[in-house]
PDB file of C-alpha atoms in Angstrom:
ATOM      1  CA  UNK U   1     120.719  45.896 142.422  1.00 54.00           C
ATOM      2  CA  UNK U   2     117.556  44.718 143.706  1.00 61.00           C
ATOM      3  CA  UNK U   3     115.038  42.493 142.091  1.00 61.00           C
ATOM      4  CA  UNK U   4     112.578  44.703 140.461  1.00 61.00           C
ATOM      5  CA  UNK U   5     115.488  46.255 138.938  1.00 64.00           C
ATOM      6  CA  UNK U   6     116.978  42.839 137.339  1.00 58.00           C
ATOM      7  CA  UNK U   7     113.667  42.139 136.403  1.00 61.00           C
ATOM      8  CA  UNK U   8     112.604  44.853 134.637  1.00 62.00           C
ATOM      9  CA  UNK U   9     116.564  43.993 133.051  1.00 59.00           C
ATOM     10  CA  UNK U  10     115.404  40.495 132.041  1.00 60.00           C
ATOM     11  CA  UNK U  11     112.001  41.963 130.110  1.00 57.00           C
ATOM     12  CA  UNK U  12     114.200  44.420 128.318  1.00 61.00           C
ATOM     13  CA  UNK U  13     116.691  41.706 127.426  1.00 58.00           C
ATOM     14  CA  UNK U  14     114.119  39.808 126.097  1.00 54.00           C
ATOM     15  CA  UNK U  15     112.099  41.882 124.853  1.00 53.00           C
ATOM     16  CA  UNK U  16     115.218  43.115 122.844  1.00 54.00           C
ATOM     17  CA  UNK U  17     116.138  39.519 121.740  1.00 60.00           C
ATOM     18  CA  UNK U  18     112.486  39.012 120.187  1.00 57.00           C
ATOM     19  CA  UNK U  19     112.327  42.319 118.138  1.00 56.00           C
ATOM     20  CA  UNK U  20     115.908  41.300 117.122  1.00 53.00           C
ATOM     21  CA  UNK U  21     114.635  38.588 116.306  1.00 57.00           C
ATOM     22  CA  UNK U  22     112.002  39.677 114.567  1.00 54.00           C
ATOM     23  CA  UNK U  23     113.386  42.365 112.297  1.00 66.00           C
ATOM     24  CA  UNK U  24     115.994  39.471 110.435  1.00 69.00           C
ATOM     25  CA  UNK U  25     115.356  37.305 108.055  1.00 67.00           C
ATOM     26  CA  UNK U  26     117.404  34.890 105.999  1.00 75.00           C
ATOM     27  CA  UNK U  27     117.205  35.273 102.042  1.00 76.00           C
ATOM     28  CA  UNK U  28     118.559  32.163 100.237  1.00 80.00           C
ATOM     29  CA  UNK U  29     119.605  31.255  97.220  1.00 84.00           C
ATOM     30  CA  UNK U  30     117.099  30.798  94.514  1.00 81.00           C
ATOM     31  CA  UNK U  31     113.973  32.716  96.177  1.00 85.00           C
ATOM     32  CA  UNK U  32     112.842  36.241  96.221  1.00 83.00           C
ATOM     33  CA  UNK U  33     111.787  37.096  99.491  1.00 80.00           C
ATOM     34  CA  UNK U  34     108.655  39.870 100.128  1.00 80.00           C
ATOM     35  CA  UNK U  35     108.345  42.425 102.742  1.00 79.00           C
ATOM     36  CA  UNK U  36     105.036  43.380 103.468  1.00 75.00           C
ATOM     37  CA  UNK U  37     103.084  45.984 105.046  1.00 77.00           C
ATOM     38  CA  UNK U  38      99.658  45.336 106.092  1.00 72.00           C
ATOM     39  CA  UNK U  39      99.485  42.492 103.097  1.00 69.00           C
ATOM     40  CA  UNK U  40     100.564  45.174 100.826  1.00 71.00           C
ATOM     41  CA  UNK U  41     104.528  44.145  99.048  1.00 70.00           C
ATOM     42  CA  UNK U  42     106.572  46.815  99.831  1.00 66.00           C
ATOM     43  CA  UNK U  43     110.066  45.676  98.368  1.00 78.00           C
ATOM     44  CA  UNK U  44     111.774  42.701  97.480  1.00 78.00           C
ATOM     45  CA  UNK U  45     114.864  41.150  98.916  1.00 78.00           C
ATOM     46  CA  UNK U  46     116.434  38.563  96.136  1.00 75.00           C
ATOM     47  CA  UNK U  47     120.324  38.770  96.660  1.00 75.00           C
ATOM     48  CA  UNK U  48     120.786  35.612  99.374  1.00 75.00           C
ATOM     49  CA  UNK U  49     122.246  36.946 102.864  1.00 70.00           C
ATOM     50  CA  UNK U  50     120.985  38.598 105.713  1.00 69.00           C
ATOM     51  CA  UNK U  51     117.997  41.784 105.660  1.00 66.00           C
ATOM     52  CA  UNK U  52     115.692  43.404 108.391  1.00 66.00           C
ATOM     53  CA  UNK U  53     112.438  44.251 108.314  1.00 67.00           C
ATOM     54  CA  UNK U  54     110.098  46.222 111.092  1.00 68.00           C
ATOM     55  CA  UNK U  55     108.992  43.415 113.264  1.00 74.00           C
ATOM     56  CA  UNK U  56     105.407  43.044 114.377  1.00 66.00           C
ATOM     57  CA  UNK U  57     104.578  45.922 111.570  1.00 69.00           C
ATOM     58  CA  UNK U  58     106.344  44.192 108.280  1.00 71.00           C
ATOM     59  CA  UNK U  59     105.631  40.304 107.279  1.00 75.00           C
ATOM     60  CA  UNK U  60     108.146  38.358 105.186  1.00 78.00           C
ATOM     61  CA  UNK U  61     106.864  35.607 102.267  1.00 78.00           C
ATOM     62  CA  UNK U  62     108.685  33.671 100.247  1.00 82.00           C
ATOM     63  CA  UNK U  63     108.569  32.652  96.595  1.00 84.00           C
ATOM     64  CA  UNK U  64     110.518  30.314  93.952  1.00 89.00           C
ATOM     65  CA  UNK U  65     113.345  32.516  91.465  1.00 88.00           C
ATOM     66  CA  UNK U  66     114.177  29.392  89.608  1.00 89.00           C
ATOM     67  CA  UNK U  67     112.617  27.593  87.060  1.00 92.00           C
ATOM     68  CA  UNK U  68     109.582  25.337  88.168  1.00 91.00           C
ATOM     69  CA  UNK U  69     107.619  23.097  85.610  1.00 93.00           C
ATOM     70  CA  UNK U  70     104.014  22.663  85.739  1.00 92.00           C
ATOM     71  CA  UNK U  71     102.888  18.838  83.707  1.00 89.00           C
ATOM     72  CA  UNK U  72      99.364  19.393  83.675  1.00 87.00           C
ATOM     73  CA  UNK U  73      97.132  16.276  83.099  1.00 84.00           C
ATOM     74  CA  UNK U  74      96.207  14.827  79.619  1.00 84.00           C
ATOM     75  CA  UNK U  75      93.061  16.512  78.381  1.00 83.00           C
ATOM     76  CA  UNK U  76      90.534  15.971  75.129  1.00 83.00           C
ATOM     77  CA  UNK U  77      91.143  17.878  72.580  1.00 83.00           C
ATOM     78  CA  UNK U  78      88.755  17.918  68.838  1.00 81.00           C
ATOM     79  CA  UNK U  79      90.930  17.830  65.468  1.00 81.00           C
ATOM     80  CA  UNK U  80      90.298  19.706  62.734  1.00 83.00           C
ATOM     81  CA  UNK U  81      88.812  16.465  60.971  1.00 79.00           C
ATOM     82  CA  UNK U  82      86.659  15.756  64.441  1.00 79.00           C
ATOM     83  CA  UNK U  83      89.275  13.069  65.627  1.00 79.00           C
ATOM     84  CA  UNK U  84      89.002  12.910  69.597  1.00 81.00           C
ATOM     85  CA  UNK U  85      92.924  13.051  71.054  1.00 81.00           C
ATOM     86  CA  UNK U  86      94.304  13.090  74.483  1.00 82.00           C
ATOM     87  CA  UNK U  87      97.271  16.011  74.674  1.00 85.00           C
ATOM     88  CA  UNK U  88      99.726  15.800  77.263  1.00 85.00           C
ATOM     89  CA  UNK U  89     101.843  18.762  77.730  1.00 88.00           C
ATOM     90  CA  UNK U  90     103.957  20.521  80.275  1.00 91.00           C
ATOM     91  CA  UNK U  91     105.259  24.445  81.037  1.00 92.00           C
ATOM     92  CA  UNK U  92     108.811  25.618  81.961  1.00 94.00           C
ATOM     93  CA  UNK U  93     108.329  28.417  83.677  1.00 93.00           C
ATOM     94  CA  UNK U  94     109.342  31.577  87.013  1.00 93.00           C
ATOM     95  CA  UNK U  95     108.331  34.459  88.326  1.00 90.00           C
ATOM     96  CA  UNK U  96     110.171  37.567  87.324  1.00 90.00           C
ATOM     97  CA  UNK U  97     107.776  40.154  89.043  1.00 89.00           C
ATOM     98  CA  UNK U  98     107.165  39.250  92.714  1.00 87.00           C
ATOM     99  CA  UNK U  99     105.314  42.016  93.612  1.00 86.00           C
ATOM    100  CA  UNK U 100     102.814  41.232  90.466  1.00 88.00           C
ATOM    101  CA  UNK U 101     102.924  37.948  90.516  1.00 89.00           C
ATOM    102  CA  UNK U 102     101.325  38.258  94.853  1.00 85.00           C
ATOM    103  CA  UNK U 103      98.911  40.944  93.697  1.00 85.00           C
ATOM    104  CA  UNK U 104      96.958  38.733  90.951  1.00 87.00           C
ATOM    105  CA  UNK U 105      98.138  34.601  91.586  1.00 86.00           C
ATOM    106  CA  UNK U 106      99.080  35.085  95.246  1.00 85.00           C
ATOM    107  CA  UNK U 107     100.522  32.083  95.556  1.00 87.00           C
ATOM    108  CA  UNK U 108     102.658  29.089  93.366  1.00 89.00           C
ATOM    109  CA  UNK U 109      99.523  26.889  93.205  1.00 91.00           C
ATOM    110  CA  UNK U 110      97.355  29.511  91.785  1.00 91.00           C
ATOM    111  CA  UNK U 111     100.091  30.810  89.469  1.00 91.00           C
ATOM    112  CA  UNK U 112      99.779  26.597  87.843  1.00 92.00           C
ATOM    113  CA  UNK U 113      95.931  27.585  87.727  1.00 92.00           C
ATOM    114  CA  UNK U 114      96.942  30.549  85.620  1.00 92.00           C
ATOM    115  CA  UNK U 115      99.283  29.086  83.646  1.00 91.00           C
ATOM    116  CA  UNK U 116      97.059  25.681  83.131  1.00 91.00           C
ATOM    117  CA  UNK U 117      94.016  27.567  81.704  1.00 91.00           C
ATOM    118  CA  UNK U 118      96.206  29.736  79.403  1.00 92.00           C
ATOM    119  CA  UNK U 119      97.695  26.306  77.625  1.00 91.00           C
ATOM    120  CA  UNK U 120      94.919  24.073  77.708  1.00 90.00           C
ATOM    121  CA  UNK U 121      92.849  27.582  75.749  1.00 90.00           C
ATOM    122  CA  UNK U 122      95.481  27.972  73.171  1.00 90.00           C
ATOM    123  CA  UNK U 123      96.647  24.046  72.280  1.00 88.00           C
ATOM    124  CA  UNK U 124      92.922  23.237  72.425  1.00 88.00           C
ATOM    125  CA  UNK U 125      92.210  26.363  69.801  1.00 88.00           C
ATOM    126  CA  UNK U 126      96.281  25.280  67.982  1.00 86.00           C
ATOM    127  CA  UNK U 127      94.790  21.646  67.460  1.00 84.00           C
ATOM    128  CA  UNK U 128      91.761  22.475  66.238  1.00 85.00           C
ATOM    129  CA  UNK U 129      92.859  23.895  63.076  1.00 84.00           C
ATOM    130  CA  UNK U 130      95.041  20.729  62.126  1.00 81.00           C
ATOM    131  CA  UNK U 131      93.952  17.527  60.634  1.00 79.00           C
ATOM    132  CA  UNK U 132      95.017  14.514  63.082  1.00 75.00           C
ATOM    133  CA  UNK U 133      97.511  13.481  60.284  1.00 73.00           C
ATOM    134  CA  UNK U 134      99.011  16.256  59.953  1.00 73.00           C
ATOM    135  CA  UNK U 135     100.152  16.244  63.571  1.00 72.00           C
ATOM    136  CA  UNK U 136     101.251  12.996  64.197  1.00 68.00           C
ATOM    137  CA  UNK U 137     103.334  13.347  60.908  1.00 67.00           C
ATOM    138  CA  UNK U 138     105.309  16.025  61.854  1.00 60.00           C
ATOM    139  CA  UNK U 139     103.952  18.125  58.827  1.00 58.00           C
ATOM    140  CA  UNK U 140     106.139  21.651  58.718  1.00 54.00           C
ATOM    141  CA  UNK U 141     103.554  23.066  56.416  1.00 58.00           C
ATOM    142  CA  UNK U 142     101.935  23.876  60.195  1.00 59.00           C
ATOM    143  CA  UNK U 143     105.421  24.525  61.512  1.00 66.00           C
ATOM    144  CA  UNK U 144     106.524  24.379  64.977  1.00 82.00           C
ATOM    145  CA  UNK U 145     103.463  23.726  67.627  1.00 83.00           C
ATOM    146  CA  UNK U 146     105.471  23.944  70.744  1.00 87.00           C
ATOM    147  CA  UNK U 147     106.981  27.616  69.350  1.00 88.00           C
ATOM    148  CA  UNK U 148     103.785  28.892  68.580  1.00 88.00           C
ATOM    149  CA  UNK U 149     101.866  27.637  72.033  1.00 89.00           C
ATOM    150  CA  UNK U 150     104.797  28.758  74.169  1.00 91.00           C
ATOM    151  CA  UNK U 151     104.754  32.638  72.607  1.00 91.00           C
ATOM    152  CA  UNK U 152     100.928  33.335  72.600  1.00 91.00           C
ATOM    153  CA  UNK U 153     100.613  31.458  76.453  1.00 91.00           C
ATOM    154  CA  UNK U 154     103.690  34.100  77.110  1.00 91.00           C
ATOM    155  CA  UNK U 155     102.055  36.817  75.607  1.00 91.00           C
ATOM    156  CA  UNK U 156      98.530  35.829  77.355  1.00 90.00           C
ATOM    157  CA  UNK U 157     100.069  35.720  80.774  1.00 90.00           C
ATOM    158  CA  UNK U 158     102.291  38.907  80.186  1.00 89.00           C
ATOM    159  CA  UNK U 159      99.165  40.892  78.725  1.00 90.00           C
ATOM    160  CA  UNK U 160      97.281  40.125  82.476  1.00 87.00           C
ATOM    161  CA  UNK U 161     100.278  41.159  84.003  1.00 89.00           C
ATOM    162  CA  UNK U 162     100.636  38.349  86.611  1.00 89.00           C
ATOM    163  CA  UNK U 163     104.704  38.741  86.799  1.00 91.00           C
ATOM    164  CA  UNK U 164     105.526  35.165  85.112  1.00 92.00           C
ATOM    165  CA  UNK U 165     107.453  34.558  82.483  1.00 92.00           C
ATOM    166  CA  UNK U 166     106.850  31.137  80.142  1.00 92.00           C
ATOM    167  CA  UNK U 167     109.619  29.673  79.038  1.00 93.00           C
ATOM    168  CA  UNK U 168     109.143  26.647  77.194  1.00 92.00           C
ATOM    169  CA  UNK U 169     105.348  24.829  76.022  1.00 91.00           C
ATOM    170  CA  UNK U 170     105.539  20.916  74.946  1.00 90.00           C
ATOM    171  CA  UNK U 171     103.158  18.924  73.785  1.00 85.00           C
ATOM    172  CA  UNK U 172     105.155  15.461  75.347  1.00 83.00           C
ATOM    173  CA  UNK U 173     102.161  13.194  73.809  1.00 79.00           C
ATOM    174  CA  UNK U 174      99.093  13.041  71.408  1.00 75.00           C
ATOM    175  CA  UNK U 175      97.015   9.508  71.685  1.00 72.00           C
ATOM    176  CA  UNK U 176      93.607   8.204  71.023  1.00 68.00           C
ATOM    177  CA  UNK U 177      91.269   7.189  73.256  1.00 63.00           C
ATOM    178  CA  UNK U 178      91.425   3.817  73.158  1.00 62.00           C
ATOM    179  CA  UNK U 179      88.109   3.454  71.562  1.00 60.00           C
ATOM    180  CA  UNK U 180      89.049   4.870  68.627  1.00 58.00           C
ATOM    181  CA  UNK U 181      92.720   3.022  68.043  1.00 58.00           C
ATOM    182  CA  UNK U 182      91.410   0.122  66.604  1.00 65.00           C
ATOM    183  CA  UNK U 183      89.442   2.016  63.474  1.00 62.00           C
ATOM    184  CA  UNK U 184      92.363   4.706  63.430  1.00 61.00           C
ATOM    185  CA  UNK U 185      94.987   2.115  63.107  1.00 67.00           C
ATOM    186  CA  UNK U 186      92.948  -0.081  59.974  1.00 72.00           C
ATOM    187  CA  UNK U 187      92.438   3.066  58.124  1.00 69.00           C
ATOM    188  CA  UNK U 188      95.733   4.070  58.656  1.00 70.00           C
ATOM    189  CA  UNK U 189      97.144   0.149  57.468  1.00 80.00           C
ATOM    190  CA  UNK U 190      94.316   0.417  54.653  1.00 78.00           C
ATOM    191  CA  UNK U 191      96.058   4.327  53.125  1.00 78.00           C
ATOM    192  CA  UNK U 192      99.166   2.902  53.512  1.00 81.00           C
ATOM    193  CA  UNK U 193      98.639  -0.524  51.326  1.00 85.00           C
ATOM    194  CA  UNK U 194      96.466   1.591  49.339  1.00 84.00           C
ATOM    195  CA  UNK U 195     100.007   4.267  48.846  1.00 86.00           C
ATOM    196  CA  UNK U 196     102.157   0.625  48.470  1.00 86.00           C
ATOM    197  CA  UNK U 197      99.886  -1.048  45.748  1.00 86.00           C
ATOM    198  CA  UNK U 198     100.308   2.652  44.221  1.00 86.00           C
ATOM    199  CA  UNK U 199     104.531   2.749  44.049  1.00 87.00           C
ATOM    200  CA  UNK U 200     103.998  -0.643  42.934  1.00 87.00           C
ATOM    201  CA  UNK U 201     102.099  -0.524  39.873  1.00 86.00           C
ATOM    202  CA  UNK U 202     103.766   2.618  38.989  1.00 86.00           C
ATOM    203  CA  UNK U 203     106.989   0.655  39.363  1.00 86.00           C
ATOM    204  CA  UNK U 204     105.506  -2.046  37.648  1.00 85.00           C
ATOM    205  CA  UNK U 205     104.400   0.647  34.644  1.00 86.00           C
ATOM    206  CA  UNK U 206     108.316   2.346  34.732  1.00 87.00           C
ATOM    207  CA  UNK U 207     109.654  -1.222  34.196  1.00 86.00           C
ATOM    208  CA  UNK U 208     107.537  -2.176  31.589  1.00 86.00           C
ATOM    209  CA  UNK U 209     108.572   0.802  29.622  1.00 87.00           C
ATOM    210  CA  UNK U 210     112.079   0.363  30.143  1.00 88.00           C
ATOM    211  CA  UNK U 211     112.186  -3.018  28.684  1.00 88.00           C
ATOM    212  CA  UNK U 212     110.218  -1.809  25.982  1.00 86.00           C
ATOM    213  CA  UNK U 213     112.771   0.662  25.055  1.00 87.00           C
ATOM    214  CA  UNK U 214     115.418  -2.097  25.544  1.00 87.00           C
ATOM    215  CA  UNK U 215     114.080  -3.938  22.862  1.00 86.00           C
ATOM    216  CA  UNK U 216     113.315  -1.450  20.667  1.00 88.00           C
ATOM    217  CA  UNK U 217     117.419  -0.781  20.650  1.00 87.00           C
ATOM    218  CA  UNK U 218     118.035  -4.366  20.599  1.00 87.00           C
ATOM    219  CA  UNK U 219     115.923  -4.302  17.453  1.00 88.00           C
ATOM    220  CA  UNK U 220     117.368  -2.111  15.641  1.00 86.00           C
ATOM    221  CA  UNK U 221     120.970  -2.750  16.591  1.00 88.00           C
ATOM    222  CA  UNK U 222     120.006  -5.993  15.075  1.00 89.00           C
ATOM    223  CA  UNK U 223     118.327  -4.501  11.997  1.00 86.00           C
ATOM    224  CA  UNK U 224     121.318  -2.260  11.451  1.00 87.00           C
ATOM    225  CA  UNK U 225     123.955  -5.009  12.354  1.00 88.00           C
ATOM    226  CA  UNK U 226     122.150  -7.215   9.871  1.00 87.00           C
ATOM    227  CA  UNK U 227     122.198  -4.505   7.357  1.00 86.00           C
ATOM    228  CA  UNK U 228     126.469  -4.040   7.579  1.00 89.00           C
ATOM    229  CA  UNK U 229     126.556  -7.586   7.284  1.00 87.00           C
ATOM    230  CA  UNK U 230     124.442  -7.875   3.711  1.00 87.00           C
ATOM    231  CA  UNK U 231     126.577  -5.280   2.342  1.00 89.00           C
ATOM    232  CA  UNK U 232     129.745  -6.818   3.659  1.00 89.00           C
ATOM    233  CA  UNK U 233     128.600 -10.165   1.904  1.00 86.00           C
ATOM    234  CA  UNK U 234     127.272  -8.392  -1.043  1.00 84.00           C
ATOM    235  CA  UNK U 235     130.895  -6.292  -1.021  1.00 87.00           C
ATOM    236  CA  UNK U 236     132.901  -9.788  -0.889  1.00 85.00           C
ATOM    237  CA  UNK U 237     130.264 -11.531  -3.430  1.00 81.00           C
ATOM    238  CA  UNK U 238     131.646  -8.758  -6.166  1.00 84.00           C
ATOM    239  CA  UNK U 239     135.000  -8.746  -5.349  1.00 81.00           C
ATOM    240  CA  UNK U 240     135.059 -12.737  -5.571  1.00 79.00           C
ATOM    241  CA  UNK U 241     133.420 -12.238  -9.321  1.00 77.00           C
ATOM    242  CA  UNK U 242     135.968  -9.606 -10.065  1.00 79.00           C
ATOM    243  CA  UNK U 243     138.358 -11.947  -9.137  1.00 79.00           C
ATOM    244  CA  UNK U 244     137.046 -14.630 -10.989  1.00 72.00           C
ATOM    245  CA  UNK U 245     136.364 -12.468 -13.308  1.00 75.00           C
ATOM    246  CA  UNK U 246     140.288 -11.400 -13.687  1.00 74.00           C
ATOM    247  CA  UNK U 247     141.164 -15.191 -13.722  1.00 70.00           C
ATOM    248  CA  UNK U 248     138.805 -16.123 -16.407  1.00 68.00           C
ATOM    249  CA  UNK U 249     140.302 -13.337 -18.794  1.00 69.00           C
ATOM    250  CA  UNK U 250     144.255 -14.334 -17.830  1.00 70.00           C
ATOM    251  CA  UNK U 251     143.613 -18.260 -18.689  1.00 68.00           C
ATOM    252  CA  UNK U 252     140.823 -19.391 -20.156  1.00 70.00           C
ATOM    253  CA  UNK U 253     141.627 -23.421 -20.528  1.00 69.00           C
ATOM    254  CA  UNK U 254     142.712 -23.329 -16.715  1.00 70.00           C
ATOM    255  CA  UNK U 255     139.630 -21.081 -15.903  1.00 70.00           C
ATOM    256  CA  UNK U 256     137.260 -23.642 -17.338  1.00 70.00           C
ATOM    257  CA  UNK U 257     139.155 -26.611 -16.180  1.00 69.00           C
ATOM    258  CA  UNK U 258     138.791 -25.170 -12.642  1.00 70.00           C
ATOM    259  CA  UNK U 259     135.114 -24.679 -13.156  1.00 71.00           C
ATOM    260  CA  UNK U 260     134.314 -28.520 -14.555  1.00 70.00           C
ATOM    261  CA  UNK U 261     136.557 -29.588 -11.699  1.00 68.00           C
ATOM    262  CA  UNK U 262     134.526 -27.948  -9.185  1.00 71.00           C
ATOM    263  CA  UNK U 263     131.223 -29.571 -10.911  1.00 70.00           C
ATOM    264  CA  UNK U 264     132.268 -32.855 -10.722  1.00 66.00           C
ATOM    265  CA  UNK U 265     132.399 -32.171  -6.850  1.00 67.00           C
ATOM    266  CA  UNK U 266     129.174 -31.299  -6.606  1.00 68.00           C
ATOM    267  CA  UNK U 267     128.314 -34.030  -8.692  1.00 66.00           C
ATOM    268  CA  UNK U 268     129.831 -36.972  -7.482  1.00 61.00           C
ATOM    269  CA  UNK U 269     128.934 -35.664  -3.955  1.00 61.00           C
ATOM    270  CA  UNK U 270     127.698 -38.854  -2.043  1.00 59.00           C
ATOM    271  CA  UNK U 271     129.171 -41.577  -4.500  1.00 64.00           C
ATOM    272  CA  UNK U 272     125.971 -41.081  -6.700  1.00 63.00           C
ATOM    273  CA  UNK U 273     125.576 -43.274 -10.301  1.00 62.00           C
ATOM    274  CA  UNK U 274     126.129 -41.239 -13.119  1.00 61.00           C
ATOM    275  CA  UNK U 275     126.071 -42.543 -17.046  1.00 63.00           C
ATOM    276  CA  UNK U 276     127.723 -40.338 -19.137  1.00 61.00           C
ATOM    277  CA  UNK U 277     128.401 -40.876 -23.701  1.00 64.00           C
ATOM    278  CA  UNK U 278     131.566 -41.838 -23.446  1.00 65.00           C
ATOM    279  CA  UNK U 279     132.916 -39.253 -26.059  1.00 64.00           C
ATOM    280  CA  UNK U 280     131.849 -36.615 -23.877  1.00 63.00           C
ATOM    281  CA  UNK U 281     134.868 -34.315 -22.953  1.00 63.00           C
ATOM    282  CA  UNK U 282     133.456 -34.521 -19.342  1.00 62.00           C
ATOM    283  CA  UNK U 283     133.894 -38.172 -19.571  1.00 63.00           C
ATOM    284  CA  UNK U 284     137.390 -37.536 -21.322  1.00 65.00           C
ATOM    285  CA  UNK U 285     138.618 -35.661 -18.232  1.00 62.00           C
ATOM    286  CA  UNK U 286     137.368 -38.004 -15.669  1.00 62.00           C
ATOM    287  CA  UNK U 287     139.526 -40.890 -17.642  1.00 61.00           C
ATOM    288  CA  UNK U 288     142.152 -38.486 -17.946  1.00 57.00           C
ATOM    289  CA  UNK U 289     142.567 -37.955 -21.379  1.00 57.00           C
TER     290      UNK U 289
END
């Protein structure tokens, strides 16, 4: 063999090596991988291993299959009441149509430009219909932000056909611009003193009519204890006089002895100085005669 002939040997080898070379590529996991033609996609290679392409003819790009997450800046945003806010928010999201996704974003970057413009349009419009209050609060009358933003940016994206798919909106953070904290935050102390000094005088008003309608029982348990007890005295008063009364009728000597006895105790109560005619029959008894 002479040496044109292992030369011309060597160009074929290589030559041979380079459009083997060429026509493999690698596809890993967690990327779709894009033929093209001329800058035109012409399939899509996303199970990881080994493929071929036409070297010199057909390109290969590559592009992310898993999740990404765009956090876009924080960005001014008007309230419904014409409070200024700074919203900070983020998207979860992929790209489920390579071939779409190259022929409108082109590239990752652009597909954050996309996706950027579709959130700030709809959380700026979403904010602008709620009071400031109302969000910081966590009011469900306006139900759940994040769900609403994430399914009209999905739909929004989807509707332009740009082969993403949005997974997840949140808002991570609503604040004031510091120039407006200061007068925010003494309103905000002022409603709630204002909602304090409310609870209390209501409290104060509850209270005040309990007691009064602990009294009023107290009252008239009193009344009608008071009551029971006259007729229980009154009861024991006439059934004394019966007694008495019984006595008197059995023996009347003893019945008025009792009776004078009794007198003198009253009487003589205190050692007092007492002249009585001394043929009195009260005198008689006190000589005991």
């Amino acid at each position: 063999m002479n040496l044109k002939t292992k030369l011309i040997g060597g160009v074929i080898a290589v030559a041979a090596m380079i459009f083997l070379f060429g026509s493999v590529f690698i596809v890993r996991e967690g990327e779709y991988k894009v033929v093209l033609k001329f800058g035109e996609a012409v399939r899509i290679q996303d199970t990881p291993g080994m493929s071929f392409k036409i070297p010199f003819v057909e390109s290969v790009t590559s592009l992310p299959k898993y999740q990404m997450i765009y956090d876009s800046n924080p960005t001014p945003i008007l309230t419904k009441d014409k409070k200024p806010i700074q919203v900070d928010n983020y998207a979860v999201w992929k790209i489920t149509d390579p071939e779409s996704f190259l022929r409108t974003a082109q590239t990752v970057k652009s597909g954050e430009e996309r996706i950027d413009a579709a959130v700030y349009n709809t959380v700026r419009r979403k904010l602008s219909e709620i009071e400031y209050g109302d969000i910081i609060s966590e009011n469900p009358k306006r139900g759940n932000l994040n769900e609403q933003i994430t399914e009209e940016v999905a739909g929004l994206l989807m509707r332009d056909n740009y082969g993403i798919e949005i997974v997840d909106v949140r808002i991570k953070r609503t604040d004031l611009p510091d120039s407006n904290k200061q007068s925010v935050f003494k309103r905000m102390i002022s409603d709630r003193q204002a909602i304090a000094a409310r609870y209390l005088s209501e409290g104060d008003e509850e209270s005040k009519k309990v007691r009064a309608k602990a009294d009023r029982s107290a009252k008239e348990l009193m009344a009608e204890a008071e009551s029971k007890a006259k007729m229980i005295v009154a009861e024991g008063e006439r059934e004394a006089a019966r007694i008495y009364n019984e006595s008197y009728g059995k023996d009347p000597e003893f019945y008025e002895l009792y009776r004078t006895l009794e007198s003198y105790k009253t009487t003589l109560h205190g050692e007092p100085v007492i002249m009585f005619p001394i043929d009195s029959p009260y005198t008689s008894i006190l000589l005991g005669e």
